[in-house]
mmCIF file of C-alpha atoms in Angstrom:
data_model
loop_
_atom_site.group_PDB
_atom_site.id
_atom_site.type_symbol
_atom_site.label_atom_id
_atom_site.label_comp_id
_atom_site.label_asym_id
_atom_site.label_seq_id
_atom_site.Cartn_x
_atom_site.Cartn_y
_atom_site.Cartn_z
ATOM 1 C CA MET M 17 -59.709 24.151 10.994
ATOM 2 C CA HIS M 18 -55.900 24.684 11.069
ATOM 3 C CA ASN M 19 -53.621 21.476 11.359
ATOM 4 C CA THR M 20 -51.747 22.347 14.522
ATOM 5 C CA PHE M 21 -49.203 19.514 13.841
ATOM 6 C CA LEU M 22 -48.178 21.196 10.539
ATOM 7 C CA ILE M 23 -47.849 24.658 11.836
ATOM 8 C CA GLN M 24 -46.451 23.779 15.192
ATOM 9 C CA GLN M 25 -42.934 25.496 15.844
ATOM 10 C CA GLU M 26 -41.688 23.296 18.693
ATOM 11 C CA ALA M 27 -41.400 20.061 16.924
ATOM 12 C CA THR M 28 -38.219 18.232 17.007
ATOM 13 C CA GLU M 29 -36.616 17.826 13.681
ATOM 14 C CA LEU M 30 -34.741 14.659 12.974
ATOM 15 C CA ALA M 31 -32.525 14.102 10.007
ATOM 16 C CA LEU M 32 -31.258 10.585 9.518
ATOM 17 C CA VAL M 33 -27.935 10.646 7.367
ATOM 18 C CA ARG M 34 -26.439 7.523 5.761
ATOM 19 C CA HIS M 35 -22.606 7.508 6.248
ATOM 20 C CA GLY M 36 -20.479 8.228 3.061
ATOM 21 C CA GLN M 37 -19.158 5.233 0.886
ATOM 22 C CA GLN M 38 -16.997 2.894 2.781
ATOM 23 C CA GLN M 39 -13.554 1.591 1.846
ATOM 24 C CA PHE M 40 -14.441 -2.055 0.716
ATOM 25 C CA PRO M 41 -11.944 -4.785 1.555
ATOM 26 C CA THR M 42 -9.757 -6.077 -1.047
ATOM 27 C CA SER M 43 -7.972 -9.057 0.827
ATOM 28 C CA PRO M 44 -8.900 -12.422 -0.475
ATOM 29 C CA VAL M 45 -9.142 -13.608 3.009
ATOM 30 C CA PHE M 46 -12.572 -13.027 4.811
ATOM 31 C CA ARG M 47 -11.855 -10.701 7.892
ATOM 32 C CA PRO M 48 -15.216 -9.724 9.709
ATOM 33 C CA ALA M 49 -13.730 -6.660 11.156
ATOM 34 C CA GLU M 50 -12.700 -5.353 7.639
ATOM 35 C CA TRP M 51 -16.586 -5.527 6.731
ATOM 36 C CA VAL M 52 -17.815 -4.426 9.884
ATOM 37 C CA ASP M 53 -15.844 -1.359 10.616
ATOM 38 C CA PRO M 54 -14.089 0.188 7.446
ATOM 39 C CA PRO M 55 -13.271 3.848 7.175
ATOM 40 C CA LEU M 56 -14.589 6.095 4.297
ATOM 41 C CA SER M 57 -13.166 5.795 1.012
ATOM 42 C CA GLU M 58 -11.919 8.699 -0.860
ATOM 43 C CA VAL M 59 -15.393 8.947 -2.535
ATOM 44 C CA GLY M 60 -16.948 8.771 0.738
ATOM 45 C CA ARG M 61 -14.677 11.620 2.261
ATOM 46 C CA ARG M 62 -15.989 13.816 -0.469
ATOM 47 C CA GLN M 63 -19.629 12.793 -0.028
ATOM 48 C CA ALA M 64 -19.261 13.628 3.594
ATOM 49 C CA GLU M 65 -17.685 17.055 2.660
ATOM 50 C CA LEU M 66 -20.616 17.787 0.678
ATOM 51 C CA VAL M 67 -23.335 16.799 3.204
ATOM 52 C CA GLY M 68 -21.485 18.793 5.763
ATOM 53 C CA LYS M 69 -21.624 21.935 3.466
ATOM 54 C CA ALA M 70 -25.410 21.101 3.107
ATOM 55 C CA PHE M 71 -25.985 21.173 6.814
ATOM 56 C CA ALA M 72 -23.765 24.183 7.367
ATOM 57 C CA GLY M 73 -26.684 26.565 6.201
ATOM 58 C CA ARG M 74 -29.266 24.841 8.328
ATOM 59 C CA PRO M 75 -30.014 24.932 11.981
ATOM 60 C CA VAL M 76 -28.302 22.053 13.779
ATOM 61 C CA ASP M 77 -28.435 21.629 17.577
ATOM 62 C CA VAL M 78 -27.330 17.967 18.178
ATOM 63 C CA VAL M 79 -25.340 15.589 15.936
ATOM 64 C CA VAL M 80 -25.266 11.815 17.085
ATOM 65 C CA SER M 81 -23.422 9.196 15.383
ATOM 66 C CA SER M 82 -22.826 5.419 15.461
ATOM 67 C CA HIS M 83 -19.494 4.397 16.748
ATOM 68 C CA LEU M 84 -18.379 2.841 13.524
ATOM 69 C CA SER M 85 -15.600 4.733 11.630
ATOM 70 C CA ARG M 86 -17.528 5.468 8.468
ATOM 71 C CA ALA M 87 -20.479 7.209 10.447
ATOM 72 C CA ARG M 88 -18.235 9.083 12.842
ATOM 73 C CA GLU M 89 -16.039 10.536 10.036
ATOM 74 C CA THR M 90 -19.321 11.762 8.320
ATOM 75 C CA ALA M 91 -20.904 13.152 11.425
ATOM 76 C CA ALA M 92 -17.558 15.019 12.043
ATOM 77 C CA ALA M 93 -18.173 16.708 8.711
ATOM 78 C CA ILE M 94 -21.635 17.838 9.511
ATOM 79 C CA ALA M 95 -20.771 19.020 13.116
ATOM 80 C CA ALA M 96 -17.812 21.036 12.485
ATOM 81 C CA PRO M 97 -19.340 24.172 10.786
ATOM 82 C CA HIS M 98 -21.540 24.314 14.107
ATOM 83 C CA ASP M 99 -18.865 23.747 16.578
ATOM 84 C CA LEU M 100 -20.408 20.719 17.871
ATOM 85 C CA GLU M 101 -19.016 17.423 19.032
ATOM 86 C CA PRO M 102 -20.938 14.341 17.794
ATOM 87 C CA LEU M 103 -22.429 12.170 20.501
ATOM 88 C CA VAL M 104 -21.475 8.574 19.825
ATOM 89 C CA LEU M 105 -23.805 5.985 20.499
ATOM 90 C CA GLU M 106 -23.049 2.238 19.925
ATOM 91 C CA ASP M 107 -26.712 1.289 19.634
ATOM 92 C CA LEU M 108 -26.844 3.098 16.320
ATOM 93 C CA ARG M 109 -24.517 0.623 14.826
ATOM 94 C CA GLU M 110 -25.412 -1.317 11.659
ATOM 95 C CA VAL M 111 -27.237 -4.699 11.819
ATOM 96 C CA GLU M 112 -24.725 -7.164 12.979
ATOM 97 C CA VAL M 113 -24.798 -9.725 10.299
ATOM 98 C CA TYR M 114 -21.653 -11.517 11.416
ATOM 99 C CA ARG M 115 -21.956 -11.282 15.182
ATOM 100 C CA ASP M 116 -21.944 -14.953 15.830
ATOM 101 C CA LEU M 117 -19.678 -16.171 13.141
ATOM 102 C CA GLU M 118 -16.365 -17.903 14.559
ATOM 103 C CA ASP M 119 -13.340 -15.999 14.024
ATOM 104 C CA GLY M 120 -11.568 -16.723 10.734
ATOM 105 C CA ALA M 121 -14.656 -18.226 9.275
ATOM 106 C CA SER M 122 -16.759 -16.840 6.401
ATOM 107 C CA PRO M 123 -20.523 -17.483 5.790
ATOM 108 C CA ALA M 124 -19.570 -19.590 2.641
ATOM 109 C CA ASP M 125 -17.085 -21.691 4.878
ATOM 110 C CA ALA M 126 -19.573 -22.340 7.514
ATOM 111 C CA LEU M 127 -22.770 -23.128 5.585
ATOM 112 C CA ALA M 128 -23.511 -25.670 3.154
ATOM 113 C CA ALA M 129 -23.449 -24.074 -0.568
ATOM 114 C CA PRO M 130 -26.943 -24.545 -1.601
ATOM 115 C CA PHE M 131 -28.183 -23.148 1.594
ATOM 116 C CA TRP M 132 -25.973 -19.956 1.521
ATOM 117 C CA ARG M 133 -26.918 -19.472 -2.252
ATOM 118 C CA GLY M 134 -30.487 -19.798 -1.213
ATOM 119 C CA VAL M 135 -30.155 -17.073 1.537
ATOM 120 C CA GLN M 136 -28.836 -14.850 -1.059
ATOM 121 C CA GLU M 137 -31.489 -15.422 -3.588
ATOM 122 C CA ARG M 138 -34.324 -14.846 -1.052
ATOM 123 C CA PHE M 139 -33.103 -11.796 0.612
ATOM 124 C CA PRO M 140 -33.710 -9.464 -2.240
ATOM 125 C CA THR M 141 -37.269 -10.471 -2.258
ATOM 126 C CA GLU M 142 -38.204 -11.201 1.179
ATOM 127 C CA ARG M 143 -35.818 -8.469 2.800
ATOM 128 C CA SER M 144 -35.607 -9.812 6.274
ATOM 129 C CA TRP M 145 -32.416 -10.027 8.540
ATOM 130 C CA ASP M 146 -34.025 -13.194 9.756
ATOM 131 C CA LEU M 147 -32.948 -15.123 6.714
ATOM 132 C CA VAL M 148 -29.312 -14.452 7.440
ATOM 133 C CA PRO M 149 -27.535 -16.872 9.782
ATOM 134 C CA PHE M 150 -25.068 -15.900 12.540
ATOM 135 C CA GLY M 151 -26.415 -12.415 12.743
ATOM 136 C CA GLU M 152 -28.689 -10.010 14.589
ATOM 137 C CA SER M 153 -32.619 -10.768 14.268
ATOM 138 C CA SER M 154 -34.928 -8.344 12.736
ATOM 139 C CA ALA M 155 -36.704 -7.793 16.115
ATOM 140 C CA GLU M 156 -33.462 -7.306 17.923
ATOM 141 C CA LEU M 157 -32.241 -4.724 15.376
ATOM 142 C CA ARG M 158 -35.715 -3.012 15.385
ATOM 143 C CA HIS M 159 -35.914 -2.802 19.084
ATOM 144 C CA ARG M 160 -32.562 -1.296 19.829
ATOM 145 C CA VAL M 161 -32.758 1.294 16.843
ATOM 146 C CA VAL M 162 -36.444 2.542 17.599
ATOM 147 C CA SER M 163 -35.664 2.801 21.246
ATOM 148 C CA THR M 164 -32.439 4.663 20.848
ATOM 149 C CA ILE M 165 -33.966 7.193 18.334
ATOM 150 C CA GLU M 166 -37.237 7.687 20.282
ATOM 151 C CA GLY M 167 -34.954 8.272 23.282
ATOM 152 C CA LEU M 168 -32.950 10.923 21.536
ATOM 153 C CA LEU M 169 -36.183 12.550 20.261
ATOM 154 C CA ALA M 170 -37.684 12.786 23.794
ATOM 155 C CA MET M 171 -34.446 14.128 25.177
ATOM 156 C CA HIS M 172 -34.175 16.903 22.781
ATOM 157 C CA PRO M 173 -37.589 18.527 22.379
ATOM 158 C CA GLY M 174 -37.805 21.228 19.951
ATOM 159 C CA ALA M 175 -34.153 20.712 18.663
ATOM 160 C CA HIS M 176 -32.842 20.136 15.106
ATOM 161 C CA LEU M 177 -31.221 16.482 15.702
ATOM 162 C CA VAL M 178 -28.978 14.913 13.064
ATOM 163 C CA VAL M 179 -28.399 11.277 13.526
ATOM 164 C CA VAL M 180 -25.553 9.765 11.203
ATOM 165 C CA CYS M 181 -25.940 5.983 11.014
ATOM 166 C CA HIS M 182 -26.350 3.096 8.622
ATOM 167 C CA GLY M 183 -28.785 1.978 5.765
ATOM 168 C CA GLY M 184 -30.193 -0.925 8.025
ATOM 169 C CA VAL M 185 -30.623 1.440 10.980
ATOM 170 C CA ILE M 186 -32.410 4.216 8.773
ATOM 171 C CA ASN M 187 -34.649 1.350 7.185
ATOM 172 C CA ALA M 188 -35.408 -0.136 10.728
ATOM 173 C CA TYR M 189 -36.724 3.322 12.295
ATOM 174 C CA LEU M 190 -38.655 4.454 9.038
ATOM 175 C CA ALA M 191 -40.106 1.045 8.606
ATOM 176 C CA HIS M 192 -41.260 1.269 12.134
ATOM 177 C CA LEU M 193 -42.919 4.682 11.713
ATOM 178 C CA LEU M 194 -44.609 3.436 8.464
ATOM 179 C CA GLY M 195 -45.842 0.093 9.616
ATOM 180 C CA ILE M 196 -43.668 -1.733 6.807
ATOM 181 C CA LYS M 197 -42.717 -5.373 7.716
ATOM 182 C CA GLU M 198 -39.646 -5.607 5.491
ATOM 183 C CA ASP M 199 -36.422 -4.709 7.126
ATOM 184 C CA MET M 200 -34.853 -3.217 3.921
ATOM 185 C CA PHE M 201 -37.710 -1.484 2.162
ATOM 186 C CA PHE M 202 -35.423 1.130 0.391
ATOM 187 C CA LEU M 203 -31.875 1.504 -0.316
ATOM 188 C CA PRO M 204 -30.380 4.923 1.047
ATOM 189 C CA ALA M 205 -27.858 6.496 -0.905
ATOM 190 C CA HIS M 206 -24.360 7.361 0.656
ATOM 191 C CA THR M 207 -24.896 10.426 2.749
ATOM 192 C CA SER M 208 -28.550 10.623 1.907
ATOM 193 C CA VAL M 209 -30.837 12.386 4.168
ATOM 194 C CA SER M 210 -34.200 11.350 5.313
ATOM 195 C CA ARG M 211 -36.129 13.891 7.644
ATOM 196 C CA VAL M 212 -38.861 13.247 10.313
ATOM 197 C CA ARG M 213 -40.653 15.665 12.271
ATOM 198 C CA ARG M 214 -41.861 14.841 15.896
ATOM 199 C CA LEU M 215 -44.563 16.364 18.004
ATOM 200 C CA GLY M 216 -45.584 14.495 21.043
ATOM 201 C CA PRO M 217 -46.845 11.119 20.084
ATOM 202 C CA ARG M 218 -47.074 12.110 16.225
ATOM 203 C CA ARG M 219 -44.277 11.397 13.722
ATOM 204 C CA ALA M 220 -44.295 12.858 10.043
ATOM 205 C CA LEU M 221 -41.888 11.570 7.428
ATOM 206 C CA HIS M 222 -40.925 14.822 5.417
ATOM 207 C CA SER M 223 -38.333 13.357 3.038
ATOM 208 C CA LEU M 224 -36.843 10.253 1.863
ATOM 209 C CA ASN M 225 -33.497 9.528 0.563
ATOM 210 C CA ASP M 226 -32.725 13.179 -0.382
ATOM 211 C CA ARG M 227 -29.398 13.416 -2.177
ATOM 212 C CA ASP M 228 -29.610 16.784 -3.889
ATOM 213 C CA HIS M 229 -26.258 17.890 -2.223
ATOM 214 C CA LEU M 230 -24.530 15.222 -4.354
ATOM 215 C CA THR M 231 -26.547 15.262 -7.640
ATOM 216 C CA THR M 232 -26.276 18.984 -7.973
ATOM 217 C CA ALA M 233 -22.687 19.261 -7.286
ATOM 218 C CA GLU M 234 -21.082 16.105 -8.549
ATOM 219 C CA PRO M 235 -23.373 13.495 -9.941
ATOM 220 C CA ALA M 236 -20.733 10.947 -10.193
ATOM 221 C CA LEU M 237 -20.403 11.001 -6.425
ATOM 222 C CA LEU M 238 -23.973 9.454 -6.101
ATOM 223 C CA THR M 239 -23.356 5.851 -4.755
ATOM 224 C CA PHE M 240 -25.253 3.133 -3.034
#
């Protein structure tokens, strides 16, 4: 018996791409906006160039991006060879870890030192956004991410769809598909590509965290 899912040609092909490396803030003063929406660094721009070249030789019908600068810049590099304009969706933004923090305050200022240190110690093991105060919950993140990506898949049947977003967003969608409880079950490399195929109600993960476009060209550009 043939597996019709594997040979079906009308499946929607989804590529989830993490943005290039961001420019990390250097100011000694904590400014949430600098952490939430930084542009690409010089390394990140080179990474975006290479992932754009990798997609230039592949079919791409639709490019979608988070509204944050680092994702939009990366999406533009992928869309340009195909003469496409990325669709920008705010619902693909990264998890909002500083959403409810008062302006001018940092987590270290707002929380007792032992508690904040305890959160930092627990997160690498428990990997749940619910641990982090002042931010978006695990359920909120997963609901908006999964609903948005599933909506895009339904709206573009049979298309080659590229979604450029963030590590937390990619983890949220793939954890949902795989039935994984942890919010961050793997660390996507900058401009890494994870591929999913959709056919009706079925979803198949075809690759995870592919970064060959970096390691074969300039291995030093592999960053996380």
